[in-house]
Coordinates of C-alpha atoms in Angstrom, one line a residue:
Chain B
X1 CA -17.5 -57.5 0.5
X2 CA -19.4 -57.8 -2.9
X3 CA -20.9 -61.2 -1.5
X4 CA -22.4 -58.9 1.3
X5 CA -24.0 -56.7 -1.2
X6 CA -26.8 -58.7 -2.6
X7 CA -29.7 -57.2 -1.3
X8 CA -29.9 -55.0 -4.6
X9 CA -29.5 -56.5 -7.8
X10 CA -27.2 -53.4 -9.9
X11 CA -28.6 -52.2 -13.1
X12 CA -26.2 -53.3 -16.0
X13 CA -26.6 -50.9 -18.9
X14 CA -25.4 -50.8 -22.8
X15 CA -24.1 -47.7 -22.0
X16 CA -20.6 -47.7 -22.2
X17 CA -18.7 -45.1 -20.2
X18 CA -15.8 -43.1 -22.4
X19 CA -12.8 -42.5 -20.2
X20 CA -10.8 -39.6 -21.0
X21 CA -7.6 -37.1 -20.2
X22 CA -9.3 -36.5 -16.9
X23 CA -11.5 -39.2 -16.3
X24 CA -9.4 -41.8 -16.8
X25 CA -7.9 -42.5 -13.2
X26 CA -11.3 -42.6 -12.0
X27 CA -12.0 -45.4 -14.2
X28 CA -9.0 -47.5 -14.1
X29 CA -9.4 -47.4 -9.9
X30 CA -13.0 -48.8 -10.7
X31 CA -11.9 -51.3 -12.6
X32 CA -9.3 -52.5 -9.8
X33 CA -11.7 -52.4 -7.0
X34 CA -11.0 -48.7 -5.9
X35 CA -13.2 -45.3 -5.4
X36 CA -10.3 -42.7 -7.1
X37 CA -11.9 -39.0 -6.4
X38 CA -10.0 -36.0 -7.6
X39 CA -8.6 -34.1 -5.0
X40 CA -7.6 -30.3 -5.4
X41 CA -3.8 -30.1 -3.6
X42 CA -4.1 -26.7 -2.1
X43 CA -7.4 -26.8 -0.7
X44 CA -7.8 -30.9 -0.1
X45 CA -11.2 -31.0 -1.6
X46 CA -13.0 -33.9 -3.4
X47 CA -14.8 -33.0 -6.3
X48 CA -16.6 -35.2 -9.0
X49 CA -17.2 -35.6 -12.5
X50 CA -13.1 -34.3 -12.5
X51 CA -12.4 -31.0 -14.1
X52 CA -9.5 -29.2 -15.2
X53 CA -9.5 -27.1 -11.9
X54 CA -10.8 -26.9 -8.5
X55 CA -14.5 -25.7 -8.0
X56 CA -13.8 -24.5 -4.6
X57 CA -10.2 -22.8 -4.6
X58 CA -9.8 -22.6 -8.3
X59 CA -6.9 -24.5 -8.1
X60 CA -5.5 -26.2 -10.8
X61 CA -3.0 -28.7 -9.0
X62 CA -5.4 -31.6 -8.9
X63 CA -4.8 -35.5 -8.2
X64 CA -6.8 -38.2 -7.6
X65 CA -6.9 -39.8 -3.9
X66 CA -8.8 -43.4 -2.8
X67 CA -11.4 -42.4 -0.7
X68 CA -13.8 -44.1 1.6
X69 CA -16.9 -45.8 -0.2
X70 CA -19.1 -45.2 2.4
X71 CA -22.1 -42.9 2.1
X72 CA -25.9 -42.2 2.4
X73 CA -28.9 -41.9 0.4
X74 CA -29.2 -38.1 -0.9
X75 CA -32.3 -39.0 -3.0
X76 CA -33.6 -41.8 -5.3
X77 CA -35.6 -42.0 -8.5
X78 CA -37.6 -45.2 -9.9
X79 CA -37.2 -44.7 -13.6
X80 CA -40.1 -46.1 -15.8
X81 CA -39.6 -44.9 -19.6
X82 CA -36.3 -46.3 -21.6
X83 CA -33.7 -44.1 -21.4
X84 CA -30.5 -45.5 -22.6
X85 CA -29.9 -49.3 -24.1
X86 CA -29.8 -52.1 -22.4
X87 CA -31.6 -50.8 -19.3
X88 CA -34.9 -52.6 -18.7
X89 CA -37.6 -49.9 -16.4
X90 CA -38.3 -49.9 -14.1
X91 CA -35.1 -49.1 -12.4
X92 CA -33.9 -47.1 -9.5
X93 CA -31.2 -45.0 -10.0
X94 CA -29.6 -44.2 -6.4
X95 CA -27.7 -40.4 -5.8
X96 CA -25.0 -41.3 -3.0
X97 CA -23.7 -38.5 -0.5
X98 CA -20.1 -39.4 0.2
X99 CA -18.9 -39.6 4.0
X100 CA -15.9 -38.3 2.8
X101 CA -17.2 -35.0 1.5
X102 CA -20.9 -35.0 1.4
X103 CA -21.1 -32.7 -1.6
X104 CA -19.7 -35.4 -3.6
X105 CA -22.8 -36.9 -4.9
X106 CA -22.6 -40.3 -6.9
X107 CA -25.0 -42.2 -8.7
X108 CA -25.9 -46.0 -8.4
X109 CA -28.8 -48.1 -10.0
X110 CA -30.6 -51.2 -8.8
X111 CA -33.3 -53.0 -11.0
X112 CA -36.4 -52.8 -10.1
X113 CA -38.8 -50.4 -8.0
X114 CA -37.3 -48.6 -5.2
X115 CA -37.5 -51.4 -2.2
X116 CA -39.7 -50.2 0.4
X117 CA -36.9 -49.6 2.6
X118 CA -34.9 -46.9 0.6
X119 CA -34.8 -44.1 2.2
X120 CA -33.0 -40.4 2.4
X121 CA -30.0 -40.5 4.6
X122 CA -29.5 -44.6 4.6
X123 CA -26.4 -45.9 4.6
X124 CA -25.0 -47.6 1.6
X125 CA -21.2 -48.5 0.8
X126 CA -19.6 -48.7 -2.5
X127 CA -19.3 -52.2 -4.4
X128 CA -17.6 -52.7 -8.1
X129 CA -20.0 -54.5 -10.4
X130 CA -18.5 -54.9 -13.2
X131 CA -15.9 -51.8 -14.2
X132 CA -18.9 -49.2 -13.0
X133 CA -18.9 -48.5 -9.1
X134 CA -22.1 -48.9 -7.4
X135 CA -23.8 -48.5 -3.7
X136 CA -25.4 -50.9 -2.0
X137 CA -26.6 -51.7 1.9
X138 CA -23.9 -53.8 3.5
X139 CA -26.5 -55.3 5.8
X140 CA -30.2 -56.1 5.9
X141 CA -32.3 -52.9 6.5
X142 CA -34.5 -52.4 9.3
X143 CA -38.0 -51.4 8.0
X144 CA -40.3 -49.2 10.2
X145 CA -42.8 -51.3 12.9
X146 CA -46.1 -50.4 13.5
X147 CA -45.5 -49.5 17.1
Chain T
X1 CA -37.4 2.8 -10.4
X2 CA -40.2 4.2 -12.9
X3 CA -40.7 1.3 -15.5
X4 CA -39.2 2.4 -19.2
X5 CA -40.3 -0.5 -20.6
X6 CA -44.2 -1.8 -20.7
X7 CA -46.0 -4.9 -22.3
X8 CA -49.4 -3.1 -25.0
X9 CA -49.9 -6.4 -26.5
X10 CA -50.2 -10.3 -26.2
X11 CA -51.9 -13.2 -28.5
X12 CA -51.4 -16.6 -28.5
X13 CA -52.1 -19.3 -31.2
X14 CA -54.2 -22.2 -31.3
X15 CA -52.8 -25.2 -29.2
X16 CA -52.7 -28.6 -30.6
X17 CA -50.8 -31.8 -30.6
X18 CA -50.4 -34.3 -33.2
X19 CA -51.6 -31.9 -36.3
X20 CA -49.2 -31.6 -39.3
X21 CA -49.4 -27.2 -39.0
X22 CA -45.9 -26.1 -39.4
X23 CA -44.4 -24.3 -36.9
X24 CA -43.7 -21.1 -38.3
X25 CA -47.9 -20.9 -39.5
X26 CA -48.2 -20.8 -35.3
X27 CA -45.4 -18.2 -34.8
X28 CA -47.4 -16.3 -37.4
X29 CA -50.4 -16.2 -35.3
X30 CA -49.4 -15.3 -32.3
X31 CA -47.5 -12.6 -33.5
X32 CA -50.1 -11.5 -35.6
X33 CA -52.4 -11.6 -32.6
X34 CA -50.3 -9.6 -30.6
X35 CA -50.0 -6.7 -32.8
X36 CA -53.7 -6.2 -33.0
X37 CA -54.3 -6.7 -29.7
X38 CA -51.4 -3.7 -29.2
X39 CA -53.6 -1.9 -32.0
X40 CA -50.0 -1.5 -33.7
X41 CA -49.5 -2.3 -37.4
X42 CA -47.0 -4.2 -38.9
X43 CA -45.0 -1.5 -40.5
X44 CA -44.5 -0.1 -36.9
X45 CA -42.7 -2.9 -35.5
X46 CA -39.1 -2.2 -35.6
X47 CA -37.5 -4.7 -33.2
X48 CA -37.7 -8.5 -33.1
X49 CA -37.0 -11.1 -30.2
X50 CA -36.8 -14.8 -30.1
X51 CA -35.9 -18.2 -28.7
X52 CA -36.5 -20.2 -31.1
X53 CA -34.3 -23.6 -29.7
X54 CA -35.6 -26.2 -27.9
X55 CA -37.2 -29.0 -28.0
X56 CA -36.3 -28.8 -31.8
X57 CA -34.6 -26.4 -33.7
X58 CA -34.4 -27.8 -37.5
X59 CA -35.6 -28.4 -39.5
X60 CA -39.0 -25.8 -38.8
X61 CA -37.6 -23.5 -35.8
X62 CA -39.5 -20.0 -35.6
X63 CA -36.3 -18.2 -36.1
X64 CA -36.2 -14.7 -37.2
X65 CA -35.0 -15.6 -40.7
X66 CA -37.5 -17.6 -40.9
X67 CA -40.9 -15.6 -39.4
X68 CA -39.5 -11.7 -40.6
X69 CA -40.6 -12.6 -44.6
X70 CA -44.2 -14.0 -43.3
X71 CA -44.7 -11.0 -40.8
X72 CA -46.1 -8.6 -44.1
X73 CA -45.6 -4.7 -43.6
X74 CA -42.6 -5.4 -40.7
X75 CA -40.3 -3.2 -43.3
X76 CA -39.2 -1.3 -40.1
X77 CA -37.0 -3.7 -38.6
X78 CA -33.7 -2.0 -37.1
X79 CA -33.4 -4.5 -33.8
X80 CA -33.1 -8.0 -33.4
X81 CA -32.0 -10.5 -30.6
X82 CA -32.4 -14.6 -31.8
X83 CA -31.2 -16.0 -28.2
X84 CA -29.1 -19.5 -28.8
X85 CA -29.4 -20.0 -24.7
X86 CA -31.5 -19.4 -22.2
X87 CA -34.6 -20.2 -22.8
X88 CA -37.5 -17.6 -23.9
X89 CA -37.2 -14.8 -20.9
X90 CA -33.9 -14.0 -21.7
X91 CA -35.4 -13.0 -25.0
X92 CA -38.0 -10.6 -23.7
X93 CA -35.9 -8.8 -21.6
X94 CA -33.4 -8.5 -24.0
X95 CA -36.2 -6.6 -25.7
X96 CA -37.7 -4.9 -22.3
X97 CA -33.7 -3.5 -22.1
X98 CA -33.9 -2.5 -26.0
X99 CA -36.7 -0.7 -26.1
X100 CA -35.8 1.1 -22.7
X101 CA -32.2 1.8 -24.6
X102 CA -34.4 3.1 -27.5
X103 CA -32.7 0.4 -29.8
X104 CA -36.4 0.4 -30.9
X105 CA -39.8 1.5 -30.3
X106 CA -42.1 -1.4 -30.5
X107 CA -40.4 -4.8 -30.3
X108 CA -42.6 -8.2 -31.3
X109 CA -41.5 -10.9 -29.2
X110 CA -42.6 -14.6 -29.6
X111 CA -41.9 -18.4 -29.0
X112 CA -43.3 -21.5 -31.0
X113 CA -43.0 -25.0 -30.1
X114 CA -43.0 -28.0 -32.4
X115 CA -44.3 -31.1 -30.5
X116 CA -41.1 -33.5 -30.3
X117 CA -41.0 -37.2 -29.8
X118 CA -38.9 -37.9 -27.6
X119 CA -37.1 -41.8 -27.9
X120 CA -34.7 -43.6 -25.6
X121 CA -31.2 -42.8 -26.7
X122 CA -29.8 -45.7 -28.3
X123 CA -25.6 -44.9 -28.5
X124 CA -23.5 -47.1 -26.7
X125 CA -20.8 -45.0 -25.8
X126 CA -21.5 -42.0 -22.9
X127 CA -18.5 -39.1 -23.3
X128 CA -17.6 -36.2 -21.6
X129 CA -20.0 -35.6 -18.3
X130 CA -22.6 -38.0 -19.7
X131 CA -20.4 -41.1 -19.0
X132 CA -21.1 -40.7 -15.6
X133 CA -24.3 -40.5 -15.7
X134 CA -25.9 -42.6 -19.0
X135 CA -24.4 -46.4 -17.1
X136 CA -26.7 -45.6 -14.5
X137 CA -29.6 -45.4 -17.2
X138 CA -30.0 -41.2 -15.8
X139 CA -30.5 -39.2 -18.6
X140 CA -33.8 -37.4 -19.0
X141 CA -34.6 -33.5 -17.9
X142 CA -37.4 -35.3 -15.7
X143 CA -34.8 -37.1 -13.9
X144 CA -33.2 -34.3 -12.5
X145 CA -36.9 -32.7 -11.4
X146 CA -37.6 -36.1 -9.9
X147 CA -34.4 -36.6 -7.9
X148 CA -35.1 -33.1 -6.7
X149 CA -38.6 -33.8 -5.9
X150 CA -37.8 -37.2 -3.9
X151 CA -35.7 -34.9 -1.7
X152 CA -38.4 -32.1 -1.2
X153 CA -41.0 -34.5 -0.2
X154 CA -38.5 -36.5 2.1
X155 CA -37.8 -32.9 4.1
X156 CA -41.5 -31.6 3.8
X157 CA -44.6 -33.4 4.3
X158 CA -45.5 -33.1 0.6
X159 CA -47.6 -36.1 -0.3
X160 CA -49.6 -36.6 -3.5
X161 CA -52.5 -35.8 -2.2
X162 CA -50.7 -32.3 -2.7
X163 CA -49.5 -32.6 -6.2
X164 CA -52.7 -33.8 -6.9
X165 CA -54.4 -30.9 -5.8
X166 CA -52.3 -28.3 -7.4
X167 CA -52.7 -30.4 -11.1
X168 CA -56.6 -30.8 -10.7
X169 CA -56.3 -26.3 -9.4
X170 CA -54.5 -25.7 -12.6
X171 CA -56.6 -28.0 -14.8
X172 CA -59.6 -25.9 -13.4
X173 CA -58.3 -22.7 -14.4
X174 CA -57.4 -24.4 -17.9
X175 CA -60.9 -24.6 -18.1
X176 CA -61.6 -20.8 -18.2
X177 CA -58.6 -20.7 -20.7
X178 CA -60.1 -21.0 -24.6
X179 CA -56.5 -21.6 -25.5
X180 CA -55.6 -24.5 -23.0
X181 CA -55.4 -27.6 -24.9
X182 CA -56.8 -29.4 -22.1
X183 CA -59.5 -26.8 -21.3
X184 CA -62.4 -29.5 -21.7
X185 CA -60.9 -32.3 -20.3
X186 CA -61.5 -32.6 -16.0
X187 CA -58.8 -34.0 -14.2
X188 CA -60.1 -35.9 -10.9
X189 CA -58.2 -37.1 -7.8
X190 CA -58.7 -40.0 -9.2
X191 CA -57.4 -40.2 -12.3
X192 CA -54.3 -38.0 -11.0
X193 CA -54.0 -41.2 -8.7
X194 CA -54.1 -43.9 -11.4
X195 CA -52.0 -42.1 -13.9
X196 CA -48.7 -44.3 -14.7
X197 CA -45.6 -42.8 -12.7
X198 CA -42.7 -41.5 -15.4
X199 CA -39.7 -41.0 -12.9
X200 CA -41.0 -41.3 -9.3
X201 CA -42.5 -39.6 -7.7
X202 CA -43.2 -37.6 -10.9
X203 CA -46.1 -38.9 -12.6
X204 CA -48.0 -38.3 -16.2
X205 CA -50.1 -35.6 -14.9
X206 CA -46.7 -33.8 -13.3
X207 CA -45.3 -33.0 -16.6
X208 CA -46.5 -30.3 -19.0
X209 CA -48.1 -31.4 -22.2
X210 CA -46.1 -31.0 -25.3
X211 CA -47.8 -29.3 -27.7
X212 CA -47.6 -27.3 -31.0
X213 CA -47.9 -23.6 -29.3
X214 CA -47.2 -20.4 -30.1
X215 CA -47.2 -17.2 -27.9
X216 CA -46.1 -12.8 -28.7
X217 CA -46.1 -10.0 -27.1
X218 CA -45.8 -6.5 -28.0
X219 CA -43.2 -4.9 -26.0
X220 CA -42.9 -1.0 -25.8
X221 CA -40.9 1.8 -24.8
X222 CA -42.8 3.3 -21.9
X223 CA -43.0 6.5 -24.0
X224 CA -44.2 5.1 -26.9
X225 CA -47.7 6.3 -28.0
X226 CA -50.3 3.8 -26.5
X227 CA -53.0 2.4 -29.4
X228 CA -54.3 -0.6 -27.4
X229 CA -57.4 -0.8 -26.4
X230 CA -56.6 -1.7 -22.9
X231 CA -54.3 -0.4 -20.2
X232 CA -50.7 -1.2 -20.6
X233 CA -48.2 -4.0 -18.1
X234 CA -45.8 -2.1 -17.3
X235 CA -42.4 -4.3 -16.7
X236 CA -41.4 -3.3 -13.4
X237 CA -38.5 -5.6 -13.3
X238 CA -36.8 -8.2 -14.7
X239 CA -33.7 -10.6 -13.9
X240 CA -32.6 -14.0 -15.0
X241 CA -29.8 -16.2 -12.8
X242 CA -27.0 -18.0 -14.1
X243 CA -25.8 -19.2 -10.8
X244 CA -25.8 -22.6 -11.1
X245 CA -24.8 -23.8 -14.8
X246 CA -24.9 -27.3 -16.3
X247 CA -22.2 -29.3 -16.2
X248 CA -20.8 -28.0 -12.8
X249 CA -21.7 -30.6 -11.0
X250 CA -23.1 -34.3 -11.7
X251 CA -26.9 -33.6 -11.0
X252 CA -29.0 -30.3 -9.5
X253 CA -29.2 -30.6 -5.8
X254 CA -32.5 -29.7 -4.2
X255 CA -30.7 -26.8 -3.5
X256 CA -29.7 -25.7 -7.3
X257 CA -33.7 -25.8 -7.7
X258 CA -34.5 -23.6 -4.7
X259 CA -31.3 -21.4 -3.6
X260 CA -31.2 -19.9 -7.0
X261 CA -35.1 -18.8 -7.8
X262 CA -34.3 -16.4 -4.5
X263 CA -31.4 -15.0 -6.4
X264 CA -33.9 -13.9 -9.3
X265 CA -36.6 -12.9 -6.5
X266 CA -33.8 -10.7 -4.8
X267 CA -33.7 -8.8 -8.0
X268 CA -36.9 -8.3 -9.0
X269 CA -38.2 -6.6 -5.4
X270 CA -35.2 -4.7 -5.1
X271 CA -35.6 -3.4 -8.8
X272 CA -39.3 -3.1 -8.7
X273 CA -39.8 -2.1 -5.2
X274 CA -42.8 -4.4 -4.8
X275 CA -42.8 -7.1 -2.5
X276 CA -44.9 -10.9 -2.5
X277 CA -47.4 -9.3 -1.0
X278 CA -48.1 -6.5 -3.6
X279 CA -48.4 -9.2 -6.1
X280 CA -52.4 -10.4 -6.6
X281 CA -50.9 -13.2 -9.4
X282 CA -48.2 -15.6 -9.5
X283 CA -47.3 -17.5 -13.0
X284 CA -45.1 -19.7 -11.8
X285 CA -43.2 -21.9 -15.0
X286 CA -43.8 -25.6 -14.5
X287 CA -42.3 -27.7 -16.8
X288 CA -42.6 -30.3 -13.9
X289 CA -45.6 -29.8 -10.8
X290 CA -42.5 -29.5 -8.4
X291 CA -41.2 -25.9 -9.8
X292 CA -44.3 -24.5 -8.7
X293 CA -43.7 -25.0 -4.7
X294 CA -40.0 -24.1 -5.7
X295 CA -40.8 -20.5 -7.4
X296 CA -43.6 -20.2 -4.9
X297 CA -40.6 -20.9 -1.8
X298 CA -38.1 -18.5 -3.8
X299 CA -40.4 -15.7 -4.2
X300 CA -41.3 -15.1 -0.7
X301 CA -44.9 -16.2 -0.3
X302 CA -44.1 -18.9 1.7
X303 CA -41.8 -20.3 3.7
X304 CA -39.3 -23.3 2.5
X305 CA -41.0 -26.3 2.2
X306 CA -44.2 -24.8 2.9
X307 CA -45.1 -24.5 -0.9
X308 CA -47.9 -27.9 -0.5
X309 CA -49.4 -26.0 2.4
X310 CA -50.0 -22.6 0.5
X311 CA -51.4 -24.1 -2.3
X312 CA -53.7 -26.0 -0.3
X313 CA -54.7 -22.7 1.6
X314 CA -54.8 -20.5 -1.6
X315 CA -57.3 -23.4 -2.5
X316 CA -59.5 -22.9 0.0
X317 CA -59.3 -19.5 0.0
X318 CA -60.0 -19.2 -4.0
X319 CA -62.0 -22.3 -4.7
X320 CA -63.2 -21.0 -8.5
X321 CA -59.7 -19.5 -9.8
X322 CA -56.3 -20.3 -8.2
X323 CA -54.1 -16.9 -8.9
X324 CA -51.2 -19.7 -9.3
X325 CA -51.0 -20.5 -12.7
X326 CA -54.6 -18.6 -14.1
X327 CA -54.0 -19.5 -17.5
X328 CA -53.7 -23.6 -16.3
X329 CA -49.8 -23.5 -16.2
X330 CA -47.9 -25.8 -18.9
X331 CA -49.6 -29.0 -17.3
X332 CA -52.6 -28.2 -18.3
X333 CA -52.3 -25.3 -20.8
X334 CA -49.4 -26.5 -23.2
X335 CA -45.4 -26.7 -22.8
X336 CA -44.3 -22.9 -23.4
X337 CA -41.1 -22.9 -21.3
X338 CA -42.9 -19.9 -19.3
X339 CA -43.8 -17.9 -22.6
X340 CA -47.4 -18.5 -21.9
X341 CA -46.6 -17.4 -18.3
X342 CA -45.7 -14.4 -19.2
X343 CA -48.3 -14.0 -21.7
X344 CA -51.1 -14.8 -19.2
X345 CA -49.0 -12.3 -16.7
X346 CA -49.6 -9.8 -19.1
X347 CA -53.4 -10.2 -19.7
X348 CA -54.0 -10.3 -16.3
X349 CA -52.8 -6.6 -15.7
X350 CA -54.1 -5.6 -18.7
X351 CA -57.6 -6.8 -17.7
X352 CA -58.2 -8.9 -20.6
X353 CA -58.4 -12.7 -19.5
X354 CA -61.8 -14.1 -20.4
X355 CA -64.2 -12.9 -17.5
X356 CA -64.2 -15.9 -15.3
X357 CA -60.2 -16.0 -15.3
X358 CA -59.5 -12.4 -14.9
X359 CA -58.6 -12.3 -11.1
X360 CA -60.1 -9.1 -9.5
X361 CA -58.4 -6.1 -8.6
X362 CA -54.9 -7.1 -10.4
X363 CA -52.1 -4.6 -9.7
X364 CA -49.1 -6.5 -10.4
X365 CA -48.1 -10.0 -11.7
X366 CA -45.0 -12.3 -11.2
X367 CA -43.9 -14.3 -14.1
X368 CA -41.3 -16.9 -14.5
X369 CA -39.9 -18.8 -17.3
X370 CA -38.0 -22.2 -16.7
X371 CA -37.4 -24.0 -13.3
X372 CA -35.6 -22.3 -10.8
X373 CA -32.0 -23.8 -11.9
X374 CA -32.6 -24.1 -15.4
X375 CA -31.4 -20.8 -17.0
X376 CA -34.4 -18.9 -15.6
X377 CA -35.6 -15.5 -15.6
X378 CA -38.6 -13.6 -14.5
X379 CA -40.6 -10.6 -14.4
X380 CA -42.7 -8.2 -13.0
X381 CA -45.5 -6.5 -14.7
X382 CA -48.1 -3.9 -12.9
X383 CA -50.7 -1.2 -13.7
X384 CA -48.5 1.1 -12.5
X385 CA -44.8 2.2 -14.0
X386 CA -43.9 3.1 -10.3
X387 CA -42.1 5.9 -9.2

């Protein structure tokens, strides 16, 4: 699946993510390969960054479920001013609607300027570089004809 | 409901960048200005309001401890709100509600900026909600406006053509503005074009201009005897949101930027029983070009996503002085997180903005401080204390 992901090049960043109480399964799925999303028990939804209850329900039985890494472009940015270390501009930092739940919005980076086929609602699928998940097209995209 | 609150004064203090003045000498002069503008002396100032965070608050924020000793004659004092959130309107209508409570009589409001230079962050380790964000190199205010943006202009036809026509509007009206630091300097199509982009499809002449700014007003009970030498604003209504707050979820939607100005606009009609088309002046907060079509959408005087397309008819209609943003907005006038909105709101109804700016025939004025979903409030000031 990764190999099928090389029509972006992922940003790799200094930036070192610290896992925590509620954070952690999250990351340790990541860094086996799997999108973990906490899950609220009594009202089933997704939510992400994790908190300490649900955001819909309220509830506070939460767990963390592997979900689909499939999803679409919500909107991009190309970043040109440094921001944090180790993360040459300009870059384009990618926020992903999740099929599962499209109010679960993700991020993902690729170097360089946003390729001229980036677009709101394309369809990207998730891909582990290194321990920090990121979205990429799975195939080569179309781009627009002059017809 | 009959106003109980009403703006008799406003001043603002020279606007530079890059001088060493320290910025409690600029709080000083706009409050200064303010009171003689309100024709009210020092010793007749009993309440005092402030935001003094943001960008920096030590070493030299304007605080109250701070700018009380250097305001001589303010013996009076037996109010005071110093906000730690919320950016400056939640400050003034802490003091519109205190003077209508009769907490006080005359209350001096006022916001300075320091000019801050902002680096790239340079920790290596990203905690708590940042950890999901910093490894993706996404950690600038601009970054959420931009993300935003991308999305507005994906579901409107916004182009730049149109963001460059609402810069180059408000640099015109900057040019009536004495105070605007960029009141001299034109801003063409295209040098809008060339400018560098910061975070697409944001570019240098999207962002406000930081600068070292001060801004006051004089806010009085609506009782209170009158001294100034023009006709009061009388604060019809006013309403902040705190719908959406950071941290709930991993970046604003286009939706946290829109949705929740309409939540402030819902209050301010209902409470001033005005509507967006009893309002001759709209001073709309723009930290970032964007807000503008945002508070425009949110207040009613457009439809959504229409915001491009009534700027470019208000254009046309006004060609000399856009009634968006008279005083040149924060991208052309100076970063004042909406204190200079209000300020220039203010003016406008009193009738004082230099000739050339003053739009004819004011009645009432909308004012908003910070971006729709960024702990934002606003007003409404008219002629008139309503019924």
């Amino acid at each position: 699946m990764i190999e099928e992901l090389r029509y972006v090049s992922f940003l790799r960043t200094s930036a070192r993510p610290v896992a925590d109480e509620l954070s952690a399964p999250f990351w340790d799925g990541a860094a086996t390969g799997v999108l973990r999303i906490q899950q609220c028990a009594a009202c089933r939804s997704l939510q992400h960054p994790p908190e300490r209850f649900c955001r819909r329900c309220f509830g506070r039985d939460l767990a963390f479920a592997s979900v689909n890494g499939a999803g679409t472009v919500y909107t991009y940015t190309t970043v040109r001013t440094p921001t944090v270390p180790g993360a040459e501009p300009p870059y384009t930092v990618v926020v992903v609607a999740l099929d599962a739940q499209p109010d679960v919005l993700m991020l993902t980076a690729w170097e360089g300027e946003a390729p001229l086929w980036l677009t709101v609602g394309l369809h990207l699928e998730v891909a582990f570089d290194s321990a920090v998940p990121q979205f990429g097209p799975t195939a080569p995209v179309q781009t627009g004809s002059c017809s | 409901m009959t106003a109980r609150a009403m703006i008799v004064g406003a001043g603002v203090a020279s606007i530079t960048r890059n001088t060493r003045r320290h910025t409690h000498d600029i709080a000083l002069e706009a409050c200064q200005a303010a009171a003689v503008d309100a024709g009210i002396d020092m010793e007749e100032i009993d309440g005092l309001a402030t935001y003094p965070g943001r960008p920096v608050y030590e070493p030299d924020g304007a605080t109250i401890a701070a700018i009380l000793p250097l305001l001589s004659g303010a013996r009076n004092v037996r109010w005071y709100a110093e906000l730690s959130d919320g950016l400056v309107g939640s400050a003034v209508i802490e003091a519109v509600d205190a003077v209508a409570m009769g907490r006080c009589r005359y209350a001096l409001v006022w916001r300075a900026l320091n000019q801050p230079q902002y680096g790239p962050w340079n920790h290596q380790d990203w905690a708590g909600r940042d950890q999901f964000l910093g490894p993706y190199g996404y950690y600038r205010v601009i970054h959420d406006h931009a993300m935003a943006f991308t999305r507005y202009c994906a579901l409107s036809s916004c182009s730049r053509e149109d963001t460059a026509r609402l810069a180059m509007a408000q640099r015109r009206n900057a040019a009536l503005n004495p105070f605007a630091f960029f009141r001299d300097v034109e801003l063409t199509f295209e040098d809008y074009i060339a400018a560098p982009m910061i975070s697409d499809p944001l570019c240098r002449f999207d962002c406000d201009i930081p600068v070292q700014g001060g801004w006051a007003m004089v806010i009085a009970a609506a009782d209170a005897p009158r001294r100034s030498a023009h006709p009061p604003a009388y604060v019809r209504a006013a309403a902040q949101q705190t719908s959406v707050m950071i941290g709930e979820s991993l970046i604003y939607t286009l939706a946290d930027h829109v949705d929740v100005g309409g939540a402030v606009c819902n209050v301010l009609y209902r409470e001033s029983g005005l509507g967006p088309g009893d309002i001759q002046v709209a001073e709309l907060y723009d930290g970032f070009s964007s807000s503008v079509y945002y508070w425009l959408e949110a207040a009613g005087f457009c439809g959504r996503g229409e915001g491009p397309a009534h700027v470019a008819r208000m254009i046309e209609k006004y060609p000399d002085l856009l009634p968006i943003n008279t005083h040149g907005g924060s991208l052309s006038e100076g970063r004042s997180h909406g204190m200079g909105h209000v300020v220039e709101a203010a003016r406008q109804v009193f009738g004082t903005a230099e000739s050339a700016r003053q739009v004819a025939g004011v009645e009432a004025a909308i004012a908003f401080t910070g971006a729709p979903t960024y702990h934002s409030a606003g007003l409404i000031l008219s002629r008139s204390p309503g019924r």
